[in-house]
mmCIF file of C-alpha atoms and ligand atoms in Angstrom:
data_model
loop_
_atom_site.group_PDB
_atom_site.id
_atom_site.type_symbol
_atom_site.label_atom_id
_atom_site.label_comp_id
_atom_site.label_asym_id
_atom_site.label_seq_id
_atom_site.Cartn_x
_atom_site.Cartn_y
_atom_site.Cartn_z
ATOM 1 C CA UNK A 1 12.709 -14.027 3.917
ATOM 2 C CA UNK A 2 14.834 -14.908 6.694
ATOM 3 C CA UNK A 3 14.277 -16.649 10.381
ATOM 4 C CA UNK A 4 14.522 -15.068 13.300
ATOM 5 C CA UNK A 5 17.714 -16.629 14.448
ATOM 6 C CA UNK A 6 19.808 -12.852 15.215
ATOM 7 C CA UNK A 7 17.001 -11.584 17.009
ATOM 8 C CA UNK A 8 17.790 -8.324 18.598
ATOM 9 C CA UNK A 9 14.314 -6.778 19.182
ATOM 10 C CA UNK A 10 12.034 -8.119 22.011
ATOM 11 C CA UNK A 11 9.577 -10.752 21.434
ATOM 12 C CA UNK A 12 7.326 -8.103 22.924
ATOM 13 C CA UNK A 13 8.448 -5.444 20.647
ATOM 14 C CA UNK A 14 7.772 -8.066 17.356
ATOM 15 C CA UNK A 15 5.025 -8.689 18.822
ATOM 16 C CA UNK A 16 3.752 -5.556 19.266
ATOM 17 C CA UNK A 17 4.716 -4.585 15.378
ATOM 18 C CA UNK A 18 3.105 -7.409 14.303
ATOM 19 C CA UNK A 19 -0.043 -6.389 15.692
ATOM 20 C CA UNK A 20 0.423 -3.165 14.080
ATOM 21 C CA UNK A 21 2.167 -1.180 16.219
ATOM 22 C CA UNK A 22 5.627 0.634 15.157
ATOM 23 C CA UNK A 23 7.615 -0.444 18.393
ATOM 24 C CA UNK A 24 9.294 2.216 20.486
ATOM 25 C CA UNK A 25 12.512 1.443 19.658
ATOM 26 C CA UNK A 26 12.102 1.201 16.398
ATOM 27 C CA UNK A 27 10.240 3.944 16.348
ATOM 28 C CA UNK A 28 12.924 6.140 17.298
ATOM 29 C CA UNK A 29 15.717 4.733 15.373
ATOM 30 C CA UNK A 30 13.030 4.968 12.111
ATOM 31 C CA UNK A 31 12.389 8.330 13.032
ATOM 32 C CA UNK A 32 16.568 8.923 14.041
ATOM 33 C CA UNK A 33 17.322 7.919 10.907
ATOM 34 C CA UNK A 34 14.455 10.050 9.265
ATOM 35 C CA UNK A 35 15.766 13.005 11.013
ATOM 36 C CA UNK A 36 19.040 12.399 9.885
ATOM 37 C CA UNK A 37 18.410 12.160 6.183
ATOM 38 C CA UNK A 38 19.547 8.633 5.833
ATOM 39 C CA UNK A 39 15.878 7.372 4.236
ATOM 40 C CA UNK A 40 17.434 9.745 1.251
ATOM 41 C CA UNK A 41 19.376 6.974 0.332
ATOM 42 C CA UNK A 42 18.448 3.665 2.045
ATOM 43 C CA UNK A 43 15.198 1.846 2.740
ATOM 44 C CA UNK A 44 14.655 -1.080 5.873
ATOM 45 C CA UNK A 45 13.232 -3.190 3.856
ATOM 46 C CA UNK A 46 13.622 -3.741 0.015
ATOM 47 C CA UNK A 47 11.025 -2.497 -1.978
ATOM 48 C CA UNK A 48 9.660 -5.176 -3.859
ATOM 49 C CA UNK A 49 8.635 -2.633 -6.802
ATOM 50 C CA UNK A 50 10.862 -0.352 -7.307
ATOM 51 C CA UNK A 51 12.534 -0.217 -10.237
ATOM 52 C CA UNK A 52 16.056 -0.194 -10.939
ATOM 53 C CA UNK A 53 18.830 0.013 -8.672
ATOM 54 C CA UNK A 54 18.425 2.003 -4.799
ATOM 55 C CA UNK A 55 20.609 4.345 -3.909
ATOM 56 C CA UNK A 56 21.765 2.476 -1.220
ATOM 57 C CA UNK A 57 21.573 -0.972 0.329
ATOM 58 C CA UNK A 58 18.551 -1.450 2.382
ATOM 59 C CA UNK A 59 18.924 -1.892 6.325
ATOM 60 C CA UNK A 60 17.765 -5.100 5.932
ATOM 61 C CA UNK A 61 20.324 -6.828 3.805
ATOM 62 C CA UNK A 62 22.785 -5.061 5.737
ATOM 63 C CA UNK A 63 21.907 -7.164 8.691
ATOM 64 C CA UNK A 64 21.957 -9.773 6.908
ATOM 65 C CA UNK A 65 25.083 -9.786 5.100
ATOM 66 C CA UNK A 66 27.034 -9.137 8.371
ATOM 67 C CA UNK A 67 24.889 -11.468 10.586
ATOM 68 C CA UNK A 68 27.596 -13.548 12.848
ATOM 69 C CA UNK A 69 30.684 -11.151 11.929
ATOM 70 C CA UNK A 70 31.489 -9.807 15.577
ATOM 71 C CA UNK A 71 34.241 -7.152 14.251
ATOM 72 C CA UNK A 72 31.299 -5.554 12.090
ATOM 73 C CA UNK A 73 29.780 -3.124 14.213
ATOM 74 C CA UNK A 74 33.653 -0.591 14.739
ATOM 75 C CA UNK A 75 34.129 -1.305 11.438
ATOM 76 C CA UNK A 76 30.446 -0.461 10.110
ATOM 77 C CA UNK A 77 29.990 2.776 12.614
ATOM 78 C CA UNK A 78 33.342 3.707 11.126
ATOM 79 C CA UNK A 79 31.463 4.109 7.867
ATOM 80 C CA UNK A 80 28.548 5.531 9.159
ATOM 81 C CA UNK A 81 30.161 8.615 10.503
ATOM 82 C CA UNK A 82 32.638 8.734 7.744
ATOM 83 C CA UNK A 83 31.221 7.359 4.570
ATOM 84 C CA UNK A 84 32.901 5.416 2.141
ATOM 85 C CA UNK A 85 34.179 7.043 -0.091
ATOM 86 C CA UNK A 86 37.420 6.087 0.441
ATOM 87 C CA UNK A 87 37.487 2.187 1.144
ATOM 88 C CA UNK A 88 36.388 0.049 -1.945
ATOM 89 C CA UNK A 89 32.982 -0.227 -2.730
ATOM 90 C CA UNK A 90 31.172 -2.953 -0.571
ATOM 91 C CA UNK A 91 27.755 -2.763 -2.210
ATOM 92 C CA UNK A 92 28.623 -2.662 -6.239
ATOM 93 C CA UNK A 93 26.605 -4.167 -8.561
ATOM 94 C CA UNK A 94 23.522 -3.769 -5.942
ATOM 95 C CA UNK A 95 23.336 -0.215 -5.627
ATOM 96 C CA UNK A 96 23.343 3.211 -7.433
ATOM 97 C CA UNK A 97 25.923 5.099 -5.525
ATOM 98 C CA UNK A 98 29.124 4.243 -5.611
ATOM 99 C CA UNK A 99 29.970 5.514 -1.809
ATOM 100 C CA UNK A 100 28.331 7.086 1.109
ATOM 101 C CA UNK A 101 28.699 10.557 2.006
ATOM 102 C CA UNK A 102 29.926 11.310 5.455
ATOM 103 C CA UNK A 103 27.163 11.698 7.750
ATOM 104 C CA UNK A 104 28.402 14.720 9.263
ATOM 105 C CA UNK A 105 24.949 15.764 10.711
ATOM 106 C CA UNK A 106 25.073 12.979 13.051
ATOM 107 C CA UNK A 107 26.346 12.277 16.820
ATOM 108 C CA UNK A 108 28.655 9.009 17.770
ATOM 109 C CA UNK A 109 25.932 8.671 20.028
ATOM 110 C CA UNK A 110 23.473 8.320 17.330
ATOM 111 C CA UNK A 111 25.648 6.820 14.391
ATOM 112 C CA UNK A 112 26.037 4.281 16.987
ATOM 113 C CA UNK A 113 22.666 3.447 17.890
ATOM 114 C CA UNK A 114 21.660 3.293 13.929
ATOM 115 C CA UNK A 115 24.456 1.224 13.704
ATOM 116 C CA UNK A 116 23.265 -1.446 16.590
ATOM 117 C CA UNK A 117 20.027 -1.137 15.438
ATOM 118 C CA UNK A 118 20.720 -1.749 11.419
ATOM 119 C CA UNK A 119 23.018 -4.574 12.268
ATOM 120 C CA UNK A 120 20.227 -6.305 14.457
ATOM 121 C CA UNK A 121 17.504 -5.962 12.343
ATOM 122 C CA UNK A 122 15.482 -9.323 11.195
ATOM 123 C CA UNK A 123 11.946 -8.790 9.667
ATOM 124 C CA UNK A 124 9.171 -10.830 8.904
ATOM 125 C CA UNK A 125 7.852 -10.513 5.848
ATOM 126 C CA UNK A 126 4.559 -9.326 6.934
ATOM 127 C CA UNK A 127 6.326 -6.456 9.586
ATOM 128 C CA UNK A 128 8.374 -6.170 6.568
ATOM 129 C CA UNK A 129 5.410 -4.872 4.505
ATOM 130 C CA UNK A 130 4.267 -2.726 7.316
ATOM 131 C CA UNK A 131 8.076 -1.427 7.340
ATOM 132 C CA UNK A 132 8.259 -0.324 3.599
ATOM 133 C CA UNK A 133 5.219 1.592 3.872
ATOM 134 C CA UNK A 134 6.405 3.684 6.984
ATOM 135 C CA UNK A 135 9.662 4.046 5.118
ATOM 136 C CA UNK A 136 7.669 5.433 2.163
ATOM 137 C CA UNK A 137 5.374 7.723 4.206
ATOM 138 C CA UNK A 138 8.174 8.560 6.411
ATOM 139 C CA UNK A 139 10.024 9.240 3.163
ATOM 140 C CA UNK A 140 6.606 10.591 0.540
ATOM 141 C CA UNK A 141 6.550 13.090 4.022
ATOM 142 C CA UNK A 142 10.023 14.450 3.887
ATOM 143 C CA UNK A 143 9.887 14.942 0.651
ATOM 144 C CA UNK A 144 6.886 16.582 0.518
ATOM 145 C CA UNK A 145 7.818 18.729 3.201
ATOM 146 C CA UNK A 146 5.552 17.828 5.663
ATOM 147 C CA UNK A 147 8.391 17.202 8.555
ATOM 148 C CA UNK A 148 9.547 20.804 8.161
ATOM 149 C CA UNK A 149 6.701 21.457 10.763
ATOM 150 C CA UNK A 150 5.335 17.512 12.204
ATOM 151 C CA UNK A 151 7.143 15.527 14.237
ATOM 152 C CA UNK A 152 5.842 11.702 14.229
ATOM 153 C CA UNK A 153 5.680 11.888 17.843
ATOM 154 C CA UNK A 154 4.761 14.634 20.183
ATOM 155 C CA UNK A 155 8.092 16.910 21.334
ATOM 156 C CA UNK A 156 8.924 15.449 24.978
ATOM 157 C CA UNK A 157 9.664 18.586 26.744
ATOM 158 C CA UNK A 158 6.585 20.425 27.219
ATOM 159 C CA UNK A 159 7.769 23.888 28.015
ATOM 160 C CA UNK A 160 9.034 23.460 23.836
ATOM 161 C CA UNK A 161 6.112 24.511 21.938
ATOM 162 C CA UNK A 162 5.635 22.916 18.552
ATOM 163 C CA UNK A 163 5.449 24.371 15.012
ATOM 164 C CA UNK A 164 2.635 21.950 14.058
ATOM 165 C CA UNK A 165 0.940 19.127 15.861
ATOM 166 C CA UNK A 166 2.822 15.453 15.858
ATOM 167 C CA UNK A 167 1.184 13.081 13.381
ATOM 168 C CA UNK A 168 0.650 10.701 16.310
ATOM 169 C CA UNK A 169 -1.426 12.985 18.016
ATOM 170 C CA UNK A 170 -3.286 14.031 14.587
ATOM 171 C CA UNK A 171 -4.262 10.196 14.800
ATOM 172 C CA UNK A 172 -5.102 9.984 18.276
ATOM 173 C CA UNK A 173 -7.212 13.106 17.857
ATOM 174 C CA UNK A 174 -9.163 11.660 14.843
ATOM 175 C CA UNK A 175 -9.621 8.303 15.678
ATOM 176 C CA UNK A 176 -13.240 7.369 15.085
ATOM 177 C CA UNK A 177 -14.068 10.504 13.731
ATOM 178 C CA UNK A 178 -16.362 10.446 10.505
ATOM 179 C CA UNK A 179 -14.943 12.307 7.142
ATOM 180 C CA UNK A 180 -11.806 12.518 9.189
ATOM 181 C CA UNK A 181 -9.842 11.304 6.330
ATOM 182 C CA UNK A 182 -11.687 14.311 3.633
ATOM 183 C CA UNK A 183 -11.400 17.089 6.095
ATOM 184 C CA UNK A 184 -7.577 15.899 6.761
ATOM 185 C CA UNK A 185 -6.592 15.608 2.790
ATOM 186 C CA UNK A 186 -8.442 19.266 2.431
ATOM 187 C CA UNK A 187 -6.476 20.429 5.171
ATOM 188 C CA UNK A 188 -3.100 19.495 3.335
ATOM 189 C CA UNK A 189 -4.026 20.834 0.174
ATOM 190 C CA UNK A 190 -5.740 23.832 0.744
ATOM 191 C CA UNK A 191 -4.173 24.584 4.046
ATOM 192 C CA UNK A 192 -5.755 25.789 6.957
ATOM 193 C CA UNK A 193 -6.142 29.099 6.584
ATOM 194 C CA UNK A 194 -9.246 29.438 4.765
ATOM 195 C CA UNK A 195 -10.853 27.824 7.983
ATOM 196 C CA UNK A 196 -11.111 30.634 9.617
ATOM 197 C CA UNK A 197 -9.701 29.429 12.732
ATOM 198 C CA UNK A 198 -7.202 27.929 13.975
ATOM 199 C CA UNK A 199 -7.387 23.951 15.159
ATOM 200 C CA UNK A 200 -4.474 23.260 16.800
ATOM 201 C CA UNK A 201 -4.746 25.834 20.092
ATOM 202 C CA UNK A 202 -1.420 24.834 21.423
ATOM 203 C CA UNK A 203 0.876 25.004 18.257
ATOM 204 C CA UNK A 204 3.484 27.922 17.399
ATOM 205 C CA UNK A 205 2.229 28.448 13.641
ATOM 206 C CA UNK A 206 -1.269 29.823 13.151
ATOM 207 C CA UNK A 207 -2.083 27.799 9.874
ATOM 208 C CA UNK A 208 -0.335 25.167 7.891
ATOM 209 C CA UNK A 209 0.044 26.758 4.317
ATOM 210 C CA UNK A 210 -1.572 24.526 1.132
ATOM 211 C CA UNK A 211 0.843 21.887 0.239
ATOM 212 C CA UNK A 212 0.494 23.322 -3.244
ATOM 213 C CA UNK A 213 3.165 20.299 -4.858
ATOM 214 C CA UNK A 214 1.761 17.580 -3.234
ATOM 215 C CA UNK A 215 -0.968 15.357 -5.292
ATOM 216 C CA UNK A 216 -4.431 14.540 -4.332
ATOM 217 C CA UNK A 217 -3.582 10.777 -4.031
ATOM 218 C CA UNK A 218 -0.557 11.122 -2.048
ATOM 219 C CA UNK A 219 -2.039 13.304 0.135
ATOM 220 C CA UNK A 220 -4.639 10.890 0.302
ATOM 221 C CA UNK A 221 -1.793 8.240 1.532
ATOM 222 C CA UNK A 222 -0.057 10.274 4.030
ATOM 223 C CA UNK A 223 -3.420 10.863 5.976
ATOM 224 C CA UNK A 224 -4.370 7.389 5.782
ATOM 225 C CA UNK A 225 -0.715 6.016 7.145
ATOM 226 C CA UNK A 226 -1.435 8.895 9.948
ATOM 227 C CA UNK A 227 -4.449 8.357 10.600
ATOM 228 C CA UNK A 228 -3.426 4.555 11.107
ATOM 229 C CA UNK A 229 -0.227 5.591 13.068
ATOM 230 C CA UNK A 230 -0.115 3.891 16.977
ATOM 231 C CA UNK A 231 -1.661 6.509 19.075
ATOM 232 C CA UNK A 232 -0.412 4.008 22.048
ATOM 233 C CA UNK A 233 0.319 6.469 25.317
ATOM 234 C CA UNK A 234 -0.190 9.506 22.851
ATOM 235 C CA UNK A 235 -1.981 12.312 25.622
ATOM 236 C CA UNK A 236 -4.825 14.231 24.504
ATOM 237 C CA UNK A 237 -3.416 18.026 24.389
ATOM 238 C CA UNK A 238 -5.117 20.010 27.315
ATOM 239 C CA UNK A 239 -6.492 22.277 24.755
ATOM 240 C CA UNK A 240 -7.887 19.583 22.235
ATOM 241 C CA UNK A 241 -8.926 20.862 18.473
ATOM 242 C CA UNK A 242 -11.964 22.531 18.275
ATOM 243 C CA UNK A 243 -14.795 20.508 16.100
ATOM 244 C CA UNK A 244 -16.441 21.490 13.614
HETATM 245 C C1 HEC B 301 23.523 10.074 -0.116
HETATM 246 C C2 HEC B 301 23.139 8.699 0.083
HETATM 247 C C3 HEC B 301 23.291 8.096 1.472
HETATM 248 C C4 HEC B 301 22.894 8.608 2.678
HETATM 249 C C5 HEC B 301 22.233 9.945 2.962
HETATM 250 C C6 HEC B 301 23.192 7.607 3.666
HETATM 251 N N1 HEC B 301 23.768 6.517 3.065
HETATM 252 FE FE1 HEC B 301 24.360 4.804 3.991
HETATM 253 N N2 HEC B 301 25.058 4.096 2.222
HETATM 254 C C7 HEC B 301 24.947 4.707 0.987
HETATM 255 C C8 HEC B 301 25.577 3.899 -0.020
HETATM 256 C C9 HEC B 301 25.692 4.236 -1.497
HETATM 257 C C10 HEC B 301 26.102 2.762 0.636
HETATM 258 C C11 HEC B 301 26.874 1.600 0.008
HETATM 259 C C12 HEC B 301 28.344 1.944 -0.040
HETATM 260 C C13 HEC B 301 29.186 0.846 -0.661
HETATM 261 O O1 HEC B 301 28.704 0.164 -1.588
HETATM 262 O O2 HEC B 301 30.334 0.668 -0.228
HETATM 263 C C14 HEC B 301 25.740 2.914 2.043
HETATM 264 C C15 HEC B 301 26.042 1.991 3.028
HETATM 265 C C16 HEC B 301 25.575 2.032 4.339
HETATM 266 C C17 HEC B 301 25.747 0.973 5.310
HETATM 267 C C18 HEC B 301 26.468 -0.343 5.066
HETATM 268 C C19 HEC B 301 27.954 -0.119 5.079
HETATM 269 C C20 HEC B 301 28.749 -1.302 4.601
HETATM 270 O O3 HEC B 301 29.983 -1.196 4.590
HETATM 271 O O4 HEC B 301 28.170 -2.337 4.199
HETATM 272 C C21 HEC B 301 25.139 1.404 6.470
HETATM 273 C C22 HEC B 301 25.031 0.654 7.776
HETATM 274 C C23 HEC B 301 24.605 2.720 6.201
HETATM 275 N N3 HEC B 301 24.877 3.068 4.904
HETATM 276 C C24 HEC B 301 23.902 3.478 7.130
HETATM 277 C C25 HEC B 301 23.504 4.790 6.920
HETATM 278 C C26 HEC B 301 22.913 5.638 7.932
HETATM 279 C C27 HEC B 301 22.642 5.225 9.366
HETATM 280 C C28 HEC B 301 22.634 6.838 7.339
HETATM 281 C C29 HEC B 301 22.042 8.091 7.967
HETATM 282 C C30 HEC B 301 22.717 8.611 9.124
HETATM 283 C C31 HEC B 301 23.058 6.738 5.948
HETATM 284 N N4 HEC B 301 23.565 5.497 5.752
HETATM 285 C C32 HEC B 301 22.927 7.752 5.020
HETATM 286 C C33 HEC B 301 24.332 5.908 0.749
HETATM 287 C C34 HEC B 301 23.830 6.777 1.736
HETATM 288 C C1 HEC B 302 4.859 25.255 7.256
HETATM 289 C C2 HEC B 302 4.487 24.279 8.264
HETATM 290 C C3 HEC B 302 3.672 23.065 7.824
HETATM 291 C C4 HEC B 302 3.919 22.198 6.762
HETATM 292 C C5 HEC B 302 5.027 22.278 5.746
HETATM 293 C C6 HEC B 302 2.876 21.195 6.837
HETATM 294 N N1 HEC B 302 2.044 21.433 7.898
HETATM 295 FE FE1 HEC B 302 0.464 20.284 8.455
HETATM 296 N N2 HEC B 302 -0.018 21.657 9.901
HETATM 297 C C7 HEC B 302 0.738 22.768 10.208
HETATM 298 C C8 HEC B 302 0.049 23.511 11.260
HETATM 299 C C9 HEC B 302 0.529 24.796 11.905
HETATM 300 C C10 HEC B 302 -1.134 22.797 11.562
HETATM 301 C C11 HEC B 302 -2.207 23.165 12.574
HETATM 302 C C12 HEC B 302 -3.198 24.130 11.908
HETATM 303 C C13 HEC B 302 -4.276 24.590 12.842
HETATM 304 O O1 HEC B 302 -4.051 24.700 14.064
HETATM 305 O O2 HEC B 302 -5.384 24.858 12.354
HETATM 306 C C14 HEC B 302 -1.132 21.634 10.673
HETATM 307 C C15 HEC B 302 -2.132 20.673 10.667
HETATM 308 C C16 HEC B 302 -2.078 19.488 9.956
HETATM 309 C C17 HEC B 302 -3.049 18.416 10.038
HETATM 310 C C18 HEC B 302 -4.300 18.426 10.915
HETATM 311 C C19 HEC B 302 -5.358 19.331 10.290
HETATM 312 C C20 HEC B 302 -6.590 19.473 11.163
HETATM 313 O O3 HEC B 302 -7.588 19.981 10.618
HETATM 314 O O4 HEC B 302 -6.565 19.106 12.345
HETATM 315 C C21 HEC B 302 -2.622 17.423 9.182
HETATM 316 C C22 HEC B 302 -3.293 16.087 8.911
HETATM 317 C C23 HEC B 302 -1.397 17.883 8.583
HETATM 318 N N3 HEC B 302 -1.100 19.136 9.058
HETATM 319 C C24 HEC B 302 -0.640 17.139 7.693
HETATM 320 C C25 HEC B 302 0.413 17.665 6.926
HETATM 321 C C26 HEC B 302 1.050 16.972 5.845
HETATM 322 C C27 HEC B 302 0.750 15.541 5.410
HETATM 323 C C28 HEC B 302 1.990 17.828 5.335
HETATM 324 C C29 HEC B 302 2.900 17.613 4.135
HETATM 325 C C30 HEC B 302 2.234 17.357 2.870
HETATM 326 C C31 HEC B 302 1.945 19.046 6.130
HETATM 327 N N4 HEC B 302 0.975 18.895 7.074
HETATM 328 C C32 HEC B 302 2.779 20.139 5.950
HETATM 329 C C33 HEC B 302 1.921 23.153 9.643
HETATM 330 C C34 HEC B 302 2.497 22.562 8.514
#
């Protein structure tokens, strides 16, 4: 893979994400971009074994096909708000759509800050691993349903109550705690119901319902990508989860 000669992202930052951590920024423009449905189609990093085409060109050979070019980012935000649907394809042959949609769900604030962020990109290849696997979770959870009700991280404003707790704060709550990982996959499969009681004090919904179309073993991966999630600067609610 490639050097880091473009490198937009801190040396603390890569740092950090080597070490394991998802880095704030990235963080949020993961999570942005999660929120905004764009993991539907594209990926940060290729993913080594998939098979067949993607349905769009991953963020990371966007970065690198446009590394240098100085007009790119008008002319890329440009398609990011509007799609492509109308210019001639730039990605055919590589991927399995022949245009974008318009991203009409999305801000020029944000569009723009995907944009920067896309076009910067520059991954190691072992961040790069750690990238396709939160892409997949982030993406294995969308699918699945999951971020109907979890955030990644905790809401900011804390007069907002949330539907369910933040998956960070799942992991900070867990950390170290034996058969975390069984009682977590039994949560999402049976739901929370049959507990008797609820968990989560300071959460709007009462119980999560059983995630009745999700299988064992990818249950079994989402609570072992939360449970490994940074809990960095992640606050303990006031009311913490009752144990049992
Ligand atoms: C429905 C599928 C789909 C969704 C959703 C989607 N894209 Fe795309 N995107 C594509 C395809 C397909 C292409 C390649 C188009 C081409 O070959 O000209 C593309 C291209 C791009 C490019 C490169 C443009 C270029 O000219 O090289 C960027 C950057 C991009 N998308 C960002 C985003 C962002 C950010 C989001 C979310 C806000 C998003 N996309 C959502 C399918 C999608
Ligand atoms: C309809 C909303 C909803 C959906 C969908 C949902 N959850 Fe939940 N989840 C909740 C609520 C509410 C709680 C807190 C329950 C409580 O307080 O006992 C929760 C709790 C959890 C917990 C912690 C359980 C514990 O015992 O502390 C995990 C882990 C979890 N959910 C993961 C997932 C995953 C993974 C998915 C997708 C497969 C998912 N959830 C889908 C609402 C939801």
């Amino acid at each position: 893979m490639k050097t880091l000669k473009y490198l937009k992202l801190p040396v603390l930052a890569l740092a950090m994400l080597a070490s394991g951590f998802v880095a704030a920024e990235n963080s949020a423009m993961l999570e942005l971009a999660n929120a905004r449905g764009c993991f539907i189609c594209h990926a940060v990093v290729p993913d080594e074994k998939r098979e067949g085409l993607p349905l769009g060109p991953s963020y990371d050979e966007v970065a690198l096909r446009y590394r240098g070019d100085e007009k790119a980012f008008d002319r890329i935000l440009d398609r990011v708000i509007h799609g492509t649907a109308y210019r001639q394809q730039a990605w055919e042959g590589k991927v399995a759509m022949r245009f974008m949609p318009p991203n009409v769900n999305l801000t020029r604030d944000e569009a723009a800050a995907l944009t920067d962020w896309i076009l910067g990109l520059d991954v190691e290849p072992e961040l790069a691993s750690k990238l396709v696997r939160h892409d997949n979770m982030m993406a294995l959870a969308t699918y699945s349903g999951c971020t109907i009700c979890h955030g990644l991280d905790p809401v900011k404003d804390r007069r907002v109550v949330p539907l369910a707790p933040a998956f960070r704060e799942i992991a900070a709550e867990y950390a170290g705690r034996s058969h975390a990982k069984d009682r977590l996959v039994q949560a999402i499969t049976e739901g929370t119901l049959g507990s008797g009681s609820k968990t989560w004090e300071n959460v709007n919904m009462r119980f999560m319902p059983p995630s009745v179309n999700v299988k064992r073993e990818d249950a079994e991966a989402l609570v072992d990508w939360i449970l490994a999630l940074d809990t960095h600067g992640i606050q303990r609610r006031p009311t913490a989860p009752k144990r049992n």
